[in-house]
Amino acid sequence: MAATSNTDLYAQSFLFPGAQSSFESGLSQTNTHGAAAVATNPANTIITKRIEAYGDISLLNVSYTYLRPSYAPATIAVTAPPVSFGASYKPKSNMAFGFFMSPRPSFSSQKLKSVPLTIGGSVVPVDIDQKSSTFYSALGAGFKVNKNTSIGISILEAAEDSQIIVRQEGSRDDADALFGMRNRGSFMQFLFGFRSVFKQKTTVAASWKTSVSKSYKGTQIVKGDEDNNIRKKDFAPTIISLGGEYRFGAPAVFSELRLERWAAGQSSYSSGLPGGASATALNNVLILVAGGRLKLDGSQSGSASFGLYPHNTGLGSTSTELDAGTGKSGVQFGNFDALDRMMFSAAYRKSGKKRDFTAGFNYITGSRVVPSNYPNAGRYTLSVFTIGAGGSFYF
């Protein structure tokens, strides 16, 4: 059985910790500071005032379409205002602490109509009710090793609660639901960071985030039969990031490479439904972010950037192989990270003695075509537009 994945708007596809990363195409190593740095590169936490409070808000619009030949398009459309906040404290010049939080209660509630899913070897149009909430938090510290170099460590936690009910098209009776699932889990990762500045012109920074395999608790119902043994599994990969920035004076250029090691989680990522494949065709991903920044005067700057985000899921096994009970699942409806995406961003920043303000926008476009001999075949397209602002206030 090939089933929809939970619609996950907390994916790396759209949402990044803090305005600094959001509006520089996901750049995270050389441009973050203070509270937001705890969730990206904790070595940058040292770049803060004695006490700093941080907050941001964005307006996010997502449009995702699945078009299968001979069926009406299935669409996910979401407009939502994600927020995040945090604070940092610098008791000494060589030491700083911070926390960052991003609560998203019922952020991705959806009622989807006429989605053509591959179930038991057949294409079945279904209606899907889905809702999920996530509370993401980070706590960490940065330490100066010498005048130009700092290191840091953070603990990251994601608390997740999701529910999905899949019914035959046009049915509203829960007793006739094809399947339903409610699952909860809380998962932790560690993040280590490094930052060094050479001759006040070149900044090099790197971080390493540990992976985690996720097993959930909850209840699932398949055609009326209740089972409290949730078999759904998920995976968050090891992420190794390396970034650099070079300043020519007023202008500067920056770039970042990020390796996400998804392939290690192929057997730790499955729907948990009867008949579903026990593994997913996850593949490692190398992400590129690049752009430029221009200092407008002593307190203002602007930037423009782009990011290339390849798909993290292969095609998997053919329908014939999966029907025989072997192979790996591939692209599923609602799996945004399974698309190839390009991101464009622009940001404006103004710094002062008492505050630091960043505003900007980003636009993401993505697509993927799954051949006809694979489950959930068809064309997937994605567009995301985000506009917002964030600020730090110093005390």
mmCIF file of C-alpha atoms in Angstrom:
data_model
loop_
_atom_site.group_PDB
_atom_site.id
_atom_site.type_symbol
_atom_site.label_atom_id
_atom_site.label_comp_id
_atom_site.label_asym_id
_atom_site.label_seq_id
_atom_site.Cartn_x
_atom_site.Cartn_y
_atom_site.Cartn_z
ATOM 1 C CA MET A 1 0.000 0.000 0.000
ATOM 2 C CA ALA A 2 1.473 3.354 -0.994
ATOM 3 C CA ALA A 3 -0.054 6.044 1.210
ATOM 4 C CA THR A 4 0.219 9.762 1.581
ATOM 5 C CA SER A 5 2.881 11.102 3.864
ATOM 6 C CA ASN A 6 1.793 13.543 6.528
ATOM 7 C CA THR A 7 1.674 17.046 5.102
ATOM 8 C CA ASP A 8 4.691 18.440 6.880
ATOM 9 C CA LEU A 9 5.033 22.209 6.707
ATOM 10 C CA TYR A 10 7.950 22.054 9.095
ATOM 11 C CA ALA A 11 10.117 20.559 6.374
ATOM 12 C CA GLN A 12 13.400 22.148 5.440
ATOM 13 C CA SER A 13 11.639 23.033 2.193
ATOM 14 C CA PHE A 14 10.112 26.247 3.553
ATOM 15 C CA LEU A 15 10.852 27.167 7.134
ATOM 16 C CA PHE A 16 14.216 28.210 8.501
ATOM 17 C CA PRO A 17 15.169 29.314 12.030
ATOM 18 C CA GLY A 18 15.043 33.095 12.141
ATOM 19 C CA ALA A 19 14.701 35.911 9.624
ATOM 20 C CA GLN A 20 18.432 35.902 8.880
ATOM 21 C CA SER A 21 18.258 32.405 7.345
ATOM 22 C CA SER A 22 14.731 32.712 5.924
ATOM 23 C CA PHE A 23 15.551 35.709 3.729
ATOM 24 C CA GLU A 24 19.026 34.600 2.646
ATOM 25 C CA SER A 25 17.834 31.352 1.021
ATOM 26 C CA GLY A 26 18.544 29.163 4.040
ATOM 27 C CA LEU A 27 22.087 30.478 4.654
ATOM 28 C CA SER A 28 22.890 29.523 8.252
ATOM 29 C CA GLN A 29 26.625 29.437 8.987
ATOM 30 C CA THR A 30 28.094 32.929 8.545
ATOM 31 C CA ASN A 31 25.076 35.231 8.863
ATOM 32 C CA THR A 32 23.273 34.217 12.078
ATOM 33 C CA HIS A 33 23.801 35.654 15.557
ATOM 34 C CA GLY A 34 22.307 35.647 19.025
ATOM 35 C CA ALA A 35 19.212 33.544 19.726
ATOM 36 C CA ALA A 36 18.626 32.337 16.150
ATOM 37 C CA ALA A 37 22.201 31.056 15.959
ATOM 38 C CA VAL A 38 21.419 28.449 18.632
ATOM 39 C CA ALA A 39 19.324 26.598 16.032
ATOM 40 C CA THR A 40 21.761 26.992 13.101
ATOM 41 C CA ASN A 41 25.365 27.350 14.294
ATOM 42 C CA PRO A 42 25.792 27.799 18.066
ATOM 43 C CA ALA A 43 29.314 29.222 17.618
ATOM 44 C CA ASN A 44 27.567 32.373 16.316
ATOM 45 C CA THR A 45 25.681 32.787 19.607
ATOM 46 C CA ILE A 46 28.724 34.658 20.876
ATOM 47 C CA ILE A 47 27.798 37.506 18.477
ATOM 48 C CA THR A 48 25.313 39.176 20.802
ATOM 49 C CA LYS A 49 24.938 41.963 23.330
ATOM 50 C CA ARG A 50 24.773 41.289 27.073
ATOM 51 C CA ILE A 51 21.021 40.588 26.906
ATOM 52 C CA GLU A 52 19.202 40.176 23.604
ATOM 53 C CA ALA A 53 15.536 39.376 22.947
ATOM 54 C CA TYR A 54 14.531 38.093 19.504
ATOM 55 C CA GLY A 55 11.248 37.620 17.634
ATOM 56 C CA ASP A 56 10.008 37.277 14.056
ATOM 57 C CA ILE A 57 6.796 36.762 12.109
ATOM 58 C CA SER A 58 6.202 35.820 8.478
ATOM 59 C CA LEU A 59 3.321 35.358 6.088
ATOM 60 C CA LEU A 60 3.696 32.077 4.220
ATOM 61 C CA ASN A 61 1.709 31.007 1.152
ATOM 62 C CA VAL A 62 2.090 27.436 -0.166
ATOM 63 C CA SER A 63 0.618 25.948 -3.336
ATOM 64 C CA TYR A 64 1.321 22.252 -4.074
ATOM 65 C CA THR A 65 -0.341 20.351 -6.920
ATOM 66 C CA TYR A 66 -0.340 16.674 -7.907
ATOM 67 C CA LEU A 67 -1.516 15.976 -11.451
ATOM 68 C CA ARG A 68 -2.068 12.354 -12.455
ATOM 69 C CA PRO A 69 -3.265 11.632 -16.007
ATOM 70 C CA SER A 70 -7.048 11.009 -16.218
ATOM 71 C CA TYR A 71 -7.644 12.476 -12.738
ATOM 72 C CA ALA A 72 -8.463 15.958 -11.487
ATOM 73 C CA PRO A 73 -5.534 17.878 -9.936
ATOM 74 C CA ALA A 74 -5.101 17.395 -6.158
ATOM 75 C CA THR A 75 -3.988 20.568 -4.414
ATOM 76 C CA ILE A 76 -2.627 21.635 -1.048
ATOM 77 C CA ALA A 77 -3.044 25.368 -0.455
ATOM 78 C CA VAL A 78 -1.958 26.957 2.821
ATOM 79 C CA THR A 79 -1.581 30.521 4.038
ATOM 80 C CA ALA A 80 -0.210 30.845 7.566
ATOM 81 C CA PRO A 81 1.764 33.209 9.836
ATOM 82 C CA PRO A 82 4.679 31.252 11.385
ATOM 83 C CA VAL A 83 6.407 32.936 14.336
ATOM 84 C CA SER A 84 9.495 32.297 16.415
ATOM 85 C CA PHE A 85 11.195 33.932 19.387
ATOM 86 C CA GLY A 86 14.163 33.576 21.696
ATOM 87 C CA ALA A 87 16.791 35.301 23.795
ATOM 88 C CA SER A 88 20.526 35.267 24.424
ATOM 89 C CA TYR A 89 22.686 36.256 27.394
ATOM 90 C CA LYS A 90 26.385 37.124 27.390
ATOM 91 C CA PRO A 91 27.710 37.183 30.957
ATOM 92 C CA LYS A 92 31.341 37.408 29.794
ATOM 93 C CA SER A 93 33.031 38.516 26.585
ATOM 94 C CA ASN A 94 34.046 34.922 25.792
ATOM 95 C CA MET A 95 30.774 33.164 26.664
ATOM 96 C CA ALA A 96 27.114 33.419 25.588
ATOM 97 C CA PHE A 97 23.962 31.350 26.077
ATOM 98 C CA GLY A 98 20.724 31.324 24.117
ATOM 99 C CA PHE A 99 17.416 29.651 23.416
ATOM 100 C CA PHE A 100 15.154 29.657 20.368
ATOM 101 C CA MET A 101 11.535 28.488 20.040
ATOM 102 C CA SER A 102 9.133 28.096 17.137
ATOM 103 C CA PRO A 103 5.628 26.878 18.127
ATOM 104 C CA ARG A 104 3.258 25.966 15.295
ATOM 105 C CA PRO A 105 -0.033 24.656 16.743
ATOM 106 C CA SER A 106 -2.398 23.181 14.133
ATOM 107 C CA PHE A 107 -0.361 24.978 11.500
ATOM 108 C CA SER A 108 -0.996 22.544 8.657
ATOM 109 C CA SER A 109 -4.644 21.496 9.101
ATOM 110 C CA GLN A 110 -5.974 20.390 5.713
ATOM 111 C CA LYS A 111 -9.119 18.900 4.174
ATOM 112 C CA LEU A 112 -8.076 17.532 0.795
ATOM 113 C CA LYS A 113 -10.512 16.274 -1.842
ATOM 114 C CA SER A 114 -10.141 13.686 -4.618
ATOM 115 C CA VAL A 115 -6.483 12.752 -4.142
ATOM 116 C CA PRO A 116 -5.613 9.795 -6.441
ATOM 117 C CA LEU A 117 -3.545 7.463 -4.235
ATOM 118 C CA THR A 118 -2.110 4.079 -5.165
ATOM 119 C CA ILE A 119 -3.624 1.573 -2.693
ATOM 120 C CA GLY A 120 -3.260 -2.181 -3.078
ATOM 121 C CA GLY A 121 -2.044 -1.823 -6.652
ATOM 122 C CA SER A 122 -5.038 0.299 -7.702
ATOM 123 C CA VAL A 123 -5.522 4.036 -7.979
ATOM 124 C CA VAL A 124 -8.230 5.142 -5.544
ATOM 125 C CA PRO A 125 -9.493 8.752 -5.302
ATOM 126 C CA VAL A 126 -9.672 9.594 -1.592
ATOM 127 C CA ASP A 127 -10.490 12.495 0.709
ATOM 128 C CA ILE A 128 -7.943 13.299 3.399
ATOM 129 C CA ASP A 129 -8.357 15.115 6.724
ATOM 130 C CA GLN A 130 -4.965 15.970 8.170
ATOM 131 C CA LYS A 131 -3.728 18.153 10.988
ATOM 132 C CA SER A 132 -0.406 18.456 12.743
ATOM 133 C CA SER A 133 1.389 20.639 15.239
ATOM 134 C CA THR A 134 5.046 20.945 16.105
ATOM 135 C CA PHE A 135 6.922 22.735 18.863
ATOM 136 C CA TYR A 136 10.534 23.257 17.880
ATOM 137 C CA SER A 137 13.081 24.472 20.450
ATOM 138 C CA ALA A 138 16.843 24.886 20.784
ATOM 139 C CA LEU A 139 19.066 25.592 23.772
ATOM 140 C CA GLY A 140 22.807 26.158 23.490
ATOM 141 C CA ALA A 141 25.976 28.135 24.146
ATOM 142 C CA GLY A 142 28.892 29.688 22.284
ATOM 143 C CA PHE A 143 32.448 30.117 23.541
ATOM 144 C CA LYS A 144 35.332 32.213 22.235
ATOM 145 C CA VAL A 145 38.531 30.203 21.854
ATOM 146 C CA ASN A 146 40.566 33.277 20.909
ATOM 147 C CA LYS A 147 40.000 36.706 19.402
ATOM 148 C CA ASN A 148 38.897 35.365 16.026
ATOM 149 C CA THR A 149 37.551 31.864 16.703
ATOM 150 C CA SER A 150 34.505 30.519 18.538
ATOM 151 C CA ILE A 151 32.847 27.134 19.053
ATOM 152 C CA GLY A 152 29.383 26.136 20.283
ATOM 153 C CA ILE A 153 26.968 23.350 21.129
ATOM 154 C CA SER A 154 23.156 23.150 21.141
ATOM 155 C CA ILE A 155 20.419 20.679 22.000
ATOM 156 C CA LEU A 156 17.491 20.697 19.567
ATOM 157 C CA GLU A 157 14.070 19.206 20.293
ATOM 158 C CA ALA A 158 11.006 18.712 18.083
ATOM 159 C CA ALA A 159 7.714 17.714 19.740
ATOM 160 C CA GLU A 160 5.254 16.461 17.105
ATOM 161 C CA ASP A 161 1.563 15.592 17.136
ATOM 162 C CA SER A 162 -0.199 14.604 13.904
ATOM 163 C CA GLN A 163 -3.471 13.047 12.792
ATOM 164 C CA ILE A 164 -4.574 11.773 9.393
ATOM 165 C CA ILE A 165 -7.834 10.159 8.225
ATOM 166 C CA VAL A 166 -8.217 8.815 4.666
ATOM 167 C CA ARG A 167 -11.708 8.065 3.324
ATOM 168 C CA GLN A 168 -13.056 6.997 -0.027
ATOM 169 C CA GLU A 169 -13.966 9.995 -2.142
ATOM 170 C CA GLY A 170 -17.228 11.595 -1.019
ATOM 171 C CA SER A 171 -17.512 9.579 2.232
ATOM 172 C CA ARG A 172 -17.776 11.347 5.623
ATOM 173 C CA ASP A 173 -18.409 8.291 7.816
ATOM 174 C CA ASP A 174 -15.441 7.444 10.071
ATOM 175 C CA ALA A 175 -16.593 3.821 10.205
ATOM 176 C CA ASP A 176 -15.914 3.534 6.469
ATOM 177 C CA ALA A 177 -12.510 5.223 6.600
ATOM 178 C CA LEU A 178 -9.778 3.359 4.744
ATOM 179 C CA PHE A 179 -7.335 4.187 7.500
ATOM 180 C CA GLY A 180 -6.591 6.709 10.208
ATOM 181 C CA MET A 181 -3.623 7.453 12.419
ATOM 182 C CA ARG A 182 -2.884 9.652 15.416
ATOM 183 C CA ASN A 183 0.733 9.741 16.571
ATOM 184 C CA ARG A 184 2.928 11.729 18.931
ATOM 185 C CA GLY A 185 6.628 11.893 19.616
ATOM 186 C CA SER A 186 9.425 14.052 20.956
ATOM 187 C CA PHE A 187 12.912 13.824 19.478
ATOM 188 C CA MET A 188 16.291 15.401 20.229
ATOM 189 C CA GLN A 189 19.402 16.188 18.184
ATOM 190 C CA PHE A 190 22.763 17.764 19.008
ATOM 191 C CA LEU A 191 24.333 20.592 17.003
ATOM 192 C CA PHE A 192 28.039 21.514 17.116
ATOM 193 C CA GLY A 193 29.408 24.717 15.569
ATOM 194 C CA PHE A 194 32.643 26.472 14.614
ATOM 195 C CA ARG A 195 33.367 30.021 13.386
ATOM 196 C CA SER A 196 36.618 31.839 12.539
ATOM 197 C CA VAL A 197 37.419 35.258 11.040
ATOM 198 C CA PHE A 198 40.629 35.937 9.088
ATOM 199 C CA LYS A 199 42.004 39.482 8.666
ATOM 200 C CA GLN A 200 38.501 40.932 9.164
ATOM 201 C CA LYS A 201 37.638 40.031 5.556
ATOM 202 C CA THR A 202 37.008 36.312 5.458
ATOM 203 C CA THR A 203 34.641 34.339 7.683
ATOM 204 C CA VAL A 204 34.557 30.543 7.669
ATOM 205 C CA ALA A 205 31.946 28.651 9.690
ATOM 206 C CA ALA A 206 30.785 25.047 9.938
ATOM 207 C CA SER A 207 28.334 22.914 11.892
ATOM 208 C CA TRP A 208 27.408 19.264 12.402
ATOM 209 C CA LYS A 209 23.916 18.126 13.432
ATOM 210 C CA THR A 210 23.398 14.542 14.616
ATOM 211 C CA SER A 211 20.716 12.293 13.121
ATOM 212 C CA VAL A 212 17.756 10.762 14.933
ATOM 213 C CA SER A 213 15.394 7.877 14.119
ATOM 214 C CA LYS A 214 11.825 8.628 15.160
ATOM 215 C CA SER A 215 9.328 6.073 16.468
ATOM 216 C CA TYR A 216 5.871 7.331 17.395
ATOM 217 C CA LYS A 217 3.232 6.424 19.950
ATOM 218 C CA GLY A 218 -0.461 6.573 19.218
ATOM 219 C CA THR A 219 -3.362 4.765 17.593
ATOM 220 C CA GLN A 220 -4.061 3.650 14.052
ATOM 221 C CA ILE A 221 -7.256 2.279 12.527
ATOM 222 C CA VAL A 222 -7.368 0.344 9.256
ATOM 223 C CA LYS A 223 -10.878 -0.326 7.883
ATOM 224 C CA GLY A 224 -12.395 -0.262 11.366
ATOM 225 C CA ASP A 225 -9.769 -2.389 13.123
ATOM 226 C CA GLU A 226 -8.019 -0.468 15.886
ATOM 227 C CA ASP A 227 -4.372 -1.126 16.711
ATOM 228 C CA ASN A 228 -2.508 0.746 19.420
ATOM 229 C CA ASN A 229 0.862 -0.400 18.081
ATOM 230 C CA ILE A 230 1.970 2.490 15.847
ATOM 231 C CA ARG A 231 4.540 1.375 13.297
ATOM 232 C CA LYS A 232 5.073 4.760 11.669
ATOM 233 C CA LYS A 233 8.733 5.758 11.565
ATOM 234 C CA ASP A 234 10.490 8.933 10.525
ATOM 235 C CA PHE A 235 14.044 10.170 10.275
ATOM 236 C CA ALA A 236 15.995 13.405 10.641
ATOM 237 C CA PRO A 237 19.416 13.217 8.972
ATOM 238 C CA THR A 238 22.938 14.110 9.968
ATOM 239 C CA ILE A 239 23.617 17.548 8.466
ATOM 240 C CA ILE A 240 27.136 18.831 7.808
ATOM 241 C CA SER A 241 27.343 22.502 6.768
ATOM 242 C CA LEU A 242 30.272 24.616 5.607
ATOM 243 C CA GLY A 243 29.955 28.302 4.793
ATOM 244 C CA GLY A 244 32.195 31.195 3.851
ATOM 245 C CA GLU A 245 31.899 34.950 3.372
ATOM 246 C CA TYR A 246 34.413 37.367 1.847
ATOM 247 C CA ARG A 247 34.136 41.145 2.225
ATOM 248 C CA PHE A 248 35.617 43.430 -0.444
ATOM 249 C CA GLY A 249 34.620 46.513 1.519
ATOM 250 C CA ALA A 250 31.013 47.592 1.081
ATOM 251 C CA PRO A 251 30.150 44.528 -1.027
ATOM 252 C CA ALA A 252 30.512 40.919 0.148
ATOM 253 C CA VAL A 253 29.871 37.476 -1.317
ATOM 254 C CA PHE A 254 28.796 34.373 0.593
ATOM 255 C CA SER A 255 28.164 30.699 -0.082
ATOM 256 C CA GLU A 256 27.314 27.540 1.800
ATOM 257 C CA LEU A 257 27.356 23.818 1.108
ATOM 258 C CA ARG A 258 25.161 21.533 3.193
ATOM 259 C CA LEU A 259 25.274 17.742 3.102
ATOM 260 C CA GLU A 260 22.145 16.023 4.410
ATOM 261 C CA ARG A 261 22.724 12.292 4.936
ATOM 262 C CA TRP A 262 19.195 10.968 4.358
ATOM 263 C CA ALA A 263 20.343 7.616 2.920
ATOM 264 C CA ALA A 264 21.259 6.340 6.393
ATOM 265 C CA GLY A 265 17.555 6.445 7.298
ATOM 266 C CA GLN A 266 16.134 4.299 4.497
ATOM 267 C CA SER A 267 14.922 1.657 6.955
ATOM 268 C CA SER A 268 13.877 4.297 9.523
ATOM 269 C CA TYR A 269 11.270 5.997 7.354
ATOM 270 C CA SER A 270 7.938 4.297 6.636
ATOM 271 C CA SER A 271 4.192 4.982 6.758
ATOM 272 C CA GLY A 272 3.551 2.167 9.282
ATOM 273 C CA LEU A 273 0.470 0.969 7.404
ATOM 274 C CA PRO A 274 -0.230 -2.708 6.616
ATOM 275 C CA GLY A 275 1.211 -3.672 3.242
ATOM 276 C CA GLY A 276 3.454 -0.654 3.137
ATOM 277 C CA ALA A 277 7.099 -0.994 2.226
ATOM 278 C CA SER A 278 9.433 -1.356 5.202
ATOM 279 C CA ALA A 279 11.959 1.078 3.691
ATOM 280 C CA THR A 280 11.989 4.307 1.674
ATOM 281 C CA ALA A 281 14.386 5.213 -1.143
ATOM 282 C CA LEU A 282 16.002 8.128 0.659
ATOM 283 C CA ASN A 283 19.163 9.590 -0.859
ATOM 284 C CA ASN A 284 21.844 11.979 0.367
ATOM 285 C CA VAL A 285 21.429 15.610 -0.650
ATOM 286 C CA LEU A 286 24.009 18.344 -1.306
ATOM 287 C CA ILE A 287 22.461 21.802 -0.957
ATOM 288 C CA LEU A 288 24.054 24.976 -2.346
ATOM 289 C CA VAL A 289 23.308 28.515 -1.171
ATOM 290 C CA ALA A 290 25.079 31.563 -2.661
ATOM 291 C CA GLY A 291 24.597 35.301 -2.899
ATOM 292 C CA GLY A 292 25.909 38.769 -2.210
ATOM 293 C CA ARG A 293 25.503 41.490 0.366
ATOM 294 C CA LEU A 294 25.983 45.260 0.002
ATOM 295 C CA LYS A 295 26.541 47.628 2.903
ATOM 296 C CA LEU A 296 24.476 50.739 2.163
ATOM 297 C CA ASP A 297 25.934 52.779 5.018
ATOM 298 C CA GLY A 298 27.278 52.109 8.506
ATOM 299 C CA SER A 299 23.995 50.633 9.759
ATOM 300 C CA GLN A 300 22.127 49.329 6.697
ATOM 301 C CA SER A 301 22.701 46.515 4.227
ATOM 302 C CA GLY A 302 20.852 44.556 1.563
ATOM 303 C CA SER A 303 21.337 41.080 0.140
ATOM 304 C CA ALA A 304 20.182 38.844 -2.709
ATOM 305 C CA SER A 305 20.696 35.075 -2.855
ATOM 306 C CA PHE A 306 19.563 31.741 -4.238
ATOM 307 C CA GLY A 307 19.497 28.160 -2.992
ATOM 308 C CA LEU A 308 19.432 24.826 -4.829
ATOM 309 C CA TYR A 309 17.618 22.049 -2.920
ATOM 310 C CA PRO A 310 17.644 18.629 -4.679
ATOM 311 C CA HIS A 311 15.100 15.893 -3.871
ATOM 312 C CA ASN A 312 15.797 13.603 -0.903
ATOM 313 C CA THR A 313 13.674 10.659 -2.146
ATOM 314 C CA GLY A 314 14.355 8.463 -5.164
ATOM 315 C CA LEU A 315 11.709 6.764 -7.301
ATOM 316 C CA GLY A 316 11.962 3.601 -5.219
ATOM 317 C CA SER A 317 10.610 0.324 -6.546
ATOM 318 C CA THR A 318 8.116 -0.175 -9.359
ATOM 319 C CA SER A 319 4.484 -1.013 -8.687
ATOM 320 C CA THR A 320 5.127 -4.633 -9.630
ATOM 321 C CA GLU A 321 7.984 -4.994 -7.142
ATOM 322 C CA LEU A 322 5.984 -3.408 -4.315
ATOM 323 C CA ASP A 323 2.934 -5.577 -5.021
ATOM 324 C CA ALA A 324 5.217 -8.597 -4.602
ATOM 325 C CA GLY A 325 6.106 -7.370 -1.097
ATOM 326 C CA THR A 326 9.645 -6.278 -1.869
ATOM 327 C CA GLY A 327 11.431 -3.020 -2.562
ATOM 328 C CA LYS A 328 11.321 0.542 -1.259
ATOM 329 C CA SER A 329 8.638 3.198 -1.433
ATOM 330 C CA GLY A 330 9.359 6.344 -3.400
ATOM 331 C CA VAL A 331 7.697 9.728 -3.897
ATOM 332 C CA GLN A 332 4.450 10.168 -1.966
ATOM 333 C CA PHE A 333 1.784 12.843 -2.048
ATOM 334 C CA GLY A 334 2.562 15.613 0.426
ATOM 335 C CA ASN A 335 6.304 14.895 0.588
ATOM 336 C CA PHE A 336 7.628 18.354 -0.310
ATOM 337 C CA ASP A 337 11.288 17.434 0.178
ATOM 338 C CA ALA A 338 10.905 14.825 -2.608
ATOM 339 C CA LEU A 339 10.803 17.660 -5.176
ATOM 340 C CA ASP A 340 13.734 19.497 -6.743
ATOM 341 C CA ARG A 341 13.490 23.093 -5.525
ATOM 342 C CA MET A 342 15.098 26.455 -6.265
ATOM 343 C CA MET A 343 14.882 29.345 -3.826
ATOM 344 C CA PHE A 344 15.344 33.088 -4.431
ATOM 345 C CA SER A 345 15.566 35.625 -1.598
ATOM 346 C CA ALA A 346 16.185 39.271 -0.828
ATOM 347 C CA ALA A 347 16.708 40.906 2.562
ATOM 348 C CA TYR A 348 17.179 44.312 4.152
ATOM 349 C CA ARG A 349 18.929 44.759 7.495
ATOM 350 C CA LYS A 350 19.314 47.781 9.759
ATOM 351 C CA SER A 351 21.484 47.638 12.875
ATOM 352 C CA GLY A 352 21.645 50.035 15.788
ATOM 353 C CA LYS A 353 22.839 50.302 19.370
ATOM 354 C CA LYS A 354 19.525 49.100 20.799
ATOM 355 C CA ARG A 355 18.092 46.915 18.037
ATOM 356 C CA ASP A 356 18.746 44.915 14.902
ATOM 357 C CA PHE A 357 16.002 44.607 12.265
ATOM 358 C CA THR A 358 15.767 42.247 9.250
ATOM 359 C CA ALA A 359 12.983 42.146 6.649
ATOM 360 C CA GLY A 360 12.699 40.331 3.361
ATOM 361 C CA PHE A 361 11.027 37.743 1.177
ATOM 362 C CA ASN A 362 11.763 34.422 -0.465
ATOM 363 C CA TYR A 363 10.226 32.504 -3.327
ATOM 364 C CA ILE A 364 10.547 28.736 -3.809
ATOM 365 C CA THR A 365 9.601 26.825 -6.941
ATOM 366 C CA GLY A 366 9.853 23.062 -7.364
ATOM 367 C CA SER A 367 8.691 20.116 -9.463
ATOM 368 C CA ARG A 368 9.072 16.365 -10.005
ATOM 369 C CA VAL A 369 7.707 13.812 -12.498
ATOM 370 C CA VAL A 370 7.178 10.181 -11.428
ATOM 371 C CA PRO A 371 6.970 7.693 -14.366
ATOM 372 C CA SER A 372 3.800 5.683 -14.960
ATOM 373 C CA ASN A 373 5.207 2.332 -13.772
ATOM 374 C CA TYR A 374 5.748 3.653 -10.217
ATOM 375 C CA PRO A 375 3.129 4.173 -7.493
ATOM 376 C CA ASN A 376 1.739 7.708 -7.243
ATOM 377 C CA ALA A 377 2.876 8.458 -10.794
ATOM 378 C CA GLY A 378 2.325 11.923 -12.208
ATOM 379 C CA ARG A 379 3.619 15.464 -11.998
ATOM 380 C CA TYR A 380 4.148 17.338 -8.731
ATOM 381 C CA THR A 381 4.646 21.111 -8.589
ATOM 382 C CA LEU A 382 5.289 23.498 -5.722
ATOM 383 C CA SER A 383 5.438 27.253 -5.218
ATOM 384 C CA VAL A 384 5.999 29.021 -1.907
ATOM 385 C CA PHE A 385 6.122 32.749 -1.209
ATOM 386 C CA THR A 386 7.146 34.112 2.188
ATOM 387 C CA ILE A 387 7.416 37.699 3.386
ATOM 388 C CA GLY A 388 8.283 38.747 6.921
ATOM 389 C CA ALA A 389 10.494 40.498 9.417
ATOM 390 C CA GLY A 390 12.393 39.822 12.615
ATOM 391 C CA GLY A 391 14.227 41.873 15.167
ATOM 392 C CA SER A 392 16.620 41.706 18.103
ATOM 393 C CA PHE A 393 16.345 44.140 21.006
ATOM 394 C CA TYR A 394 19.377 44.767 23.220
ATOM 395 C CA PHE A 395 19.341 45.456 26.961
#
